[in-house]
Each structure stands twice: as structure tokens, then as C-alpha cells.
Amino acid sequence: MKSFELARPTSLDEAIDLLPKGRGPAEIDDARPLAGGQDILTEMKDYLITPKRLVDLAGVAGLDAYQSAPDLVLGSLTRLARIAADPQIALHHRALSIAAESVASVQIRNQATLGGNLCQRPRCWYYRNESVPCIKKGGAECFAESGLNKYNAIFGGGPSYIVHPSDCATALVLLDATVTKRGPRGESRMPLEQFFTLPSEGSVVRENVLKANEILVQVEVPAPKPGWTSTYLKFKERESFDFAMSAVALSARIEGDTIAEARMVLGAVAPIPWRAGEAESFLAGKPNTHATWKEAAEIALAQAEPLEHNGYKVPLTKGLIQKALRELSGGESK
Amino acid sequence: MKPVQDPEAANQRLSRRSFLKGAGGAAAGSVLATEMAQAASEAHTAEPEVLKGVVQVSFHLNGQPTSVQVEPRTTLLSALRNHHNPPHTAAKSVCEQGNCGACTVLIDDQPVVSCLTLAVRVEGRHVRTAAGLAQGDQLSPVQEAMCADDALMCGFCTPGFAMSVTACLEKNPAASEEEVRRACSGNLCRCGTYPHIFSAALKAGRAMLQAQKGGK
């Protein structure tokens, strides 16, 4: 790891002042915010980024809000372990509870923060390899597009084909979370769904709307509407802990034998949490049967564009969708 | 309802006062006078504190007060192994990426990977390693059980597992095998001694419960 100075502001405005004012890649590398450090330190150890200054958010007032369910307010410094252990969150926002618990290991969840989880950088091995000048690092090419792309995107790819690595992001978009960010011009709120950006629409070297001198302040999740339940299913390559190969966040209101309404977000298949809007529309008012689940899965994956090595994600995700629908219908959950 | 403050976050602060106190106590050559002056003037004008160069970090290691002189970039793992006097090698350096758990230590009784923890962040906190589990010649219940159940082959992952198991059982000595497995999911054993580690953990939990009953 290269040497850096550690600034310890106590207010958000001080922290913002200590972050880069410019927008070029060089300026962005001048200083970075530090939350739990569980992702950024791995990047710095591999020299993917070499900031001259880290701005430690641990002592910054206003990032530690915590209001438990049903109306959730989670400051960006909230530890994932705390979210995973909160019985109120498990009761009212089950998808988030499961997603938070599924992140990495006990050790990582004890330090990793919600803000850091949402802003973590992609896992694509071309990005994570110091010697590969890929498009996410300011290079000209996405090597995953025609290279070894087993873990890459089947939706929304181009010019980069990363998938968003955050489990919490998928669950929180499902739960209609709102995010508050703060920069030199003050605070603003937006739906979390709009926080994440596709490489084709936002800056290709970033995954969200945050500028270099903006800080994610908190996430709010509304109380679930009556009758809605949610779940999060994550498929990993190994049992102990891993990033998702595919994930499904699903919520629904089931009335008797009918799926009244449903909402579906797919994870690890696109550069952003991928809302399956057509499947949602299809499910509304349909009989709650195997045939419906199967058709919803087909519809959700109909537009998928697999690369050479990640075609497996299509049937895998279809299976997860059916499993999630079965679970919310009171069927077996495993 | 107003959001409540998280006491954990407040604990994380290395206060300006404690930093200055720590820096003041350092050997004269280790902290440059200019930095001292800068830190002091920053404190005076209420500018944000900036740690650079070499700074002193004071914390408790296995119950004993100690300190190390490190750069902001120094991880707790490196601080213990390479900067502490004498070198404290209980936490093992393996992947350096938070993937293997060999460097697991407890900070304020919570297991963390010391390779992804900046040493300056443990100012004033309590760090426990496998070297602090035994009391004199008396091994801890977890250590006893790991020896008895042959819970290691090469032994390199063992201190990390011992800390994960200890944290799990201190929270709940009646932890089920499923809970032990989850508690250890961040620790990797390349020799594959997992079944022995899990059975040792359950045995240690029973011993701890027994000791609690005996103590009452």
C-alpha cells in the first residue's frame, strides 16, 4: 500500500472540503472517503488506486443514524453486522436482513458499513488485476467483453460488462429505499434505484452518481405496505462466503390463490441492481401457480444477452426467481 | 421518531486529545517536531486532525496497555507483527485481502480481519489475539478442545479459527454446530480439518457451560 495521510474531520462539511474538487481521474485519486475500509484497502493494497489522502468518516457527525424498522433509517456508517442482527429488520424488511447476512464473513460484516457496501467497486478480475488497463480504470477496452467473462453481465453491459457486487443494493432497490447524499452544494435525496448508473449512461469509471466530493449520508426504507413480504436468494460458487453469481430480491402481496402485486430486482447480472419490470407487470393479478412462476422467470430473462462464458446465468436466475416465488407463497424455502 | 446515535461509531474516534497525548509521549525522534506543532495548531484552530508520517497508537493488547509507532497506512496485522516490540506474531499474515481469516483478532470482543484494519483505528481499544487466550499455563477451553480433538494439521490457520470460535462461544457457549460453522465461515483451512475444528468448538462450548454452572 502506498503511503497516505489520514484526515479525521468531525463534520460532513469538513469531510467534503477534504475531498477532491476536480472531476478528472487524477483529482479523484487525490483523496477518498474511508468508511469500514473493507473494500478500499484491498484496492489500495493491489495499487488499483493510490490516494494521497483518506478522509476518515468514522468521526463525522451525522452518518450514524439508526432507526429500526418498520420505517428504517440507516446512517451510511451502519455496520452490516448490526443490520443482519436486528430482529425488527428481519421481521419487516426480510430481503435486506438476508442480504446483509449474506455479505462476506463475520469478520468483514463487523467492520463493513452499509455506505461502503453500496459504493464498493466491482469484482471483475480484469478490474482487480493491477496490470490490466481496463475501461473501468480509464483504459480503452473492456477485456471481459471478449475474454473470460464467467462472472460478468447478461443485462445492461457495454462499454463495461461488470456486475454490481452489492447484495444490499439489490435488496434495498427492491424495498424502494431512498438515499441521501451530501456535497459542496448541500444535501439531496433520490430513490436508490437512480443512484446507480449504467456504464453507458454515467461515467464508465464509476458505478453511481456520487461525485468525488460527495458523501452518502443515509438510506431510508419505508415501512412495508400491508400484506407485502420479501426475500433475497443468492447463489454463490462456494458455501462459506462469496459474492453472488446471481441473486433475486423479490417482494409480493399474495391474496389467497392470487399474486396481487410483486416487485423483482436481480443482482449480479448487470452493472446495476436490475429491476425486472416486465415480470412485475406480468405477475400482478396472476394465479399463484407453478406455471405463473415459470412464465415470470421466462419474461424476466427474455432480454438477457449472455457473453461467451456466462450463459449459465440465464437458467440459474430463472431457477432462483421460481424458488423465490415459491418461498413467498409459503412453499419450502430451501 | 428521531434517529438515535450509534454508540459504536462514537467509540471509533481517536480524539484529538488522545492523539496529542500519544504523540507527546512518543520518543523524541519518532514524531517530527514540525508535525507536533502542526497538530497542535490544528487543534487550536479546530481544523480537522490530519495524521501523517509516523504516529503513535496506544491500545490494549491482550489486556496489557501497549503502543506502536506506525504510519496511517500500517494495518493492525503489520503493526502487531512488524512494529510491535517484541513482535507479536499470533495473528498470521496469509492472503492480506480479508479472504482467509488467518489474521483474525478480536477488537472489543468482535472478530475482525486485522489485515483490513488500519492500526490508527485501534487507538484506545482492546485487541485480543490467540496469544492472550491462555492464562499462564492454563489453556482456554477452546485451546484445550482444539488440542484434544486434533483440530489442526499444519496449524497456520489455527490462531484465526481459535479467535472466531472464542468470539462465537463467548456470545453463546451453547452455540449449535450450524452457528459455529457460520461463525467460522470467514476462516479458511487448506488442510481441511473443519470437522475437527467444529467438534472441538462444540466441546469447548460444553466445557464453558459446565464451568459457568460450577461457578454458580
XYZ file of C-alpha atoms in Angstrom, chain A residues 52-219:
168
model
C -2.683 10.621 -1.286
C -5.262 11.133 1.432
C -8.026 9.124 3.021
C -10.796 11.057 4.707
C -11.859 9.013 7.706
C -15.623 9.224 8.112
C -15.664 7.400 11.472
C -15.654 10.610 13.494
C -18.018 12.562 11.232
C -21.249 13.507 12.937
C -24.449 12.683 11.107
C -23.508 9.398 9.457
C -24.538 7.138 12.325
C -28.327 7.455 12.271
C -30.092 4.259 13.243
C -33.811 3.927 13.439
C -35.024 0.375 13.401
C -37.953 -0.978 11.391
C -40.660 -0.598 10.244
C -39.601 2.872 8.973
C -35.887 2.283 8.619
C -33.233 4.975 8.737
C -29.714 3.660 8.351
C -26.757 6.032 8.506
C -24.116 5.172 5.945
C -21.711 4.065 8.713
C -24.129 1.409 9.985
C -22.265 -1.871 10.284
C -23.643 -4.729 8.181
C -23.459 -6.964 11.276
C -25.899 -4.670 13.043
C -28.392 -4.788 10.160
C -28.116 -8.577 9.944
C -28.674 -8.974 13.703
C -31.677 -6.643 14.041
C -34.851 -8.737 14.593
C -37.068 -5.802 13.578
C -35.355 -5.606 10.198
C -35.692 -9.380 9.798
C -39.417 -9.038 10.515
C -40.278 -6.055 8.351
C -37.566 -5.963 5.686
C -36.615 -9.575 5.335
C -34.850 -9.201 1.995
C -32.434 -6.656 3.488
C -31.804 -8.783 6.554
C -30.942 -11.829 4.445
C -28.843 -9.773 2.036
C -26.822 -8.143 4.839
C -26.226 -11.514 6.491
C -25.082 -12.959 3.163
C -22.287 -10.427 2.704
C -18.779 -11.873 3.092
C -17.800 -13.193 6.532
C -18.479 -12.392 10.187
C -15.158 -10.549 10.355
C -15.936 -8.385 7.324
C -19.520 -7.633 8.413
C -18.232 -6.420 11.774
C -16.352 -3.598 10.060
C -18.043 -3.150 6.686
C -20.588 -0.351 6.524
C -23.796 -0.013 4.553
C -22.435 3.025 2.693
C -19.260 1.165 1.812
C -21.237 -1.856 0.690
C -23.313 0.281 -1.691
C -20.237 2.117 -3.014
C -17.855 -0.851 -3.257
C -16.048 -1.319 -6.540
C -16.638 -4.203 -8.982
C -15.108 -7.656 -8.621
C -14.346 -8.223 -12.322
C -10.923 -9.847 -12.394
C -9.707 -7.580 -15.155
C -10.541 -4.572 -12.995
C -8.957 -6.170 -9.920
C -5.729 -7.023 -11.754
C -3.279 -4.160 -11.331
C -1.577 -4.788 -14.672
C -4.735 -4.729 -16.812
C -5.575 -1.232 -18.092
C -9.282 -1.951 -18.425
C -12.001 0.562 -19.189
C -13.012 0.773 -15.513
C -9.522 2.060 -14.765
C -9.583 4.637 -17.543
C -8.327 2.299 -20.292
C -9.896 1.929 -23.720
C -11.264 -1.586 -23.602
C -13.424 -3.923 -21.553
C -11.415 -7.128 -21.624
C -14.330 -9.104 -20.205
C -16.454 -8.471 -23.281
C -14.479 -10.939 -25.390
C -12.324 -12.504 -22.667
C -13.054 -14.663 -19.640
C -16.465 -13.347 -18.676
C -17.935 -16.074 -16.486
C -18.869 -13.573 -13.753
C -19.909 -10.672 -15.969
C -23.139 -9.035 -17.031
C -26.012 -10.539 -19.028
C -28.018 -7.305 -18.871
C -27.068 -3.660 -19.376
C -23.481 -4.315 -20.445
C -21.355 -2.043 -22.629
C -18.958 -0.413 -22.780
C -18.133 -2.117 -19.453
C -19.562 -5.521 -18.506
C -19.091 -5.507 -14.738
C -21.844 -6.670 -12.428
C -22.663 -4.690 -9.317
C -21.290 -6.669 -6.369
C -23.534 -5.335 -3.579
C -26.124 -7.668 -2.054
C -27.646 -4.832 -0.009
C -28.076 -2.707 -3.128
C -30.273 -5.352 -4.752
C -32.389 -5.763 -1.617
C -32.671 -2.017 -0.957
C -33.759 -1.202 -4.516
C -36.413 -3.880 -4.074
C -37.566 -2.219 -0.841
C -37.838 1.180 -2.539
C -35.076 2.771 -0.480
C -34.217 6.450 -0.700
C -30.646 7.641 -0.404
C -29.372 10.967 0.915
C -26.068 12.333 -0.308
C -24.252 15.491 0.545
C -21.758 17.571 -1.399
C -20.494 21.161 -1.507
C -23.955 22.315 -2.597
C -25.718 20.649 0.267
C -27.871 17.623 0.689
C -30.081 15.854 -1.820
C -32.284 12.772 -1.765
C -33.098 10.354 -4.533
C -34.515 6.875 -4.980
C -31.669 4.381 -4.542
C -32.648 2.928 -7.919
C -31.500 6.190 -9.542
C -28.290 6.299 -7.519
C -26.693 3.511 -9.562
C -25.652 4.241 -13.151
C -25.088 2.031 -16.161
C -21.673 2.365 -17.812
C -23.451 3.600 -20.934
C -25.218 6.455 -19.134
C -22.974 7.582 -16.264
C -19.206 7.792 -16.066
C -17.807 4.413 -17.092
C -15.234 4.514 -14.295
C -17.892 4.860 -11.614
C -20.980 2.849 -10.665
C -23.145 5.584 -9.188
C -23.921 9.278 -9.272
C -21.632 10.260 -6.382
C -19.038 12.835 -7.325
C -15.574 12.679 -5.821
C -16.542 15.200 -3.141
C -19.967 13.827 -2.334
C -20.713 11.547 0.594
C -23.524 9.076 1.026
C -25.244 10.129 4.265
C -28.041 7.679 4.910
C -30.526 5.247 3.474
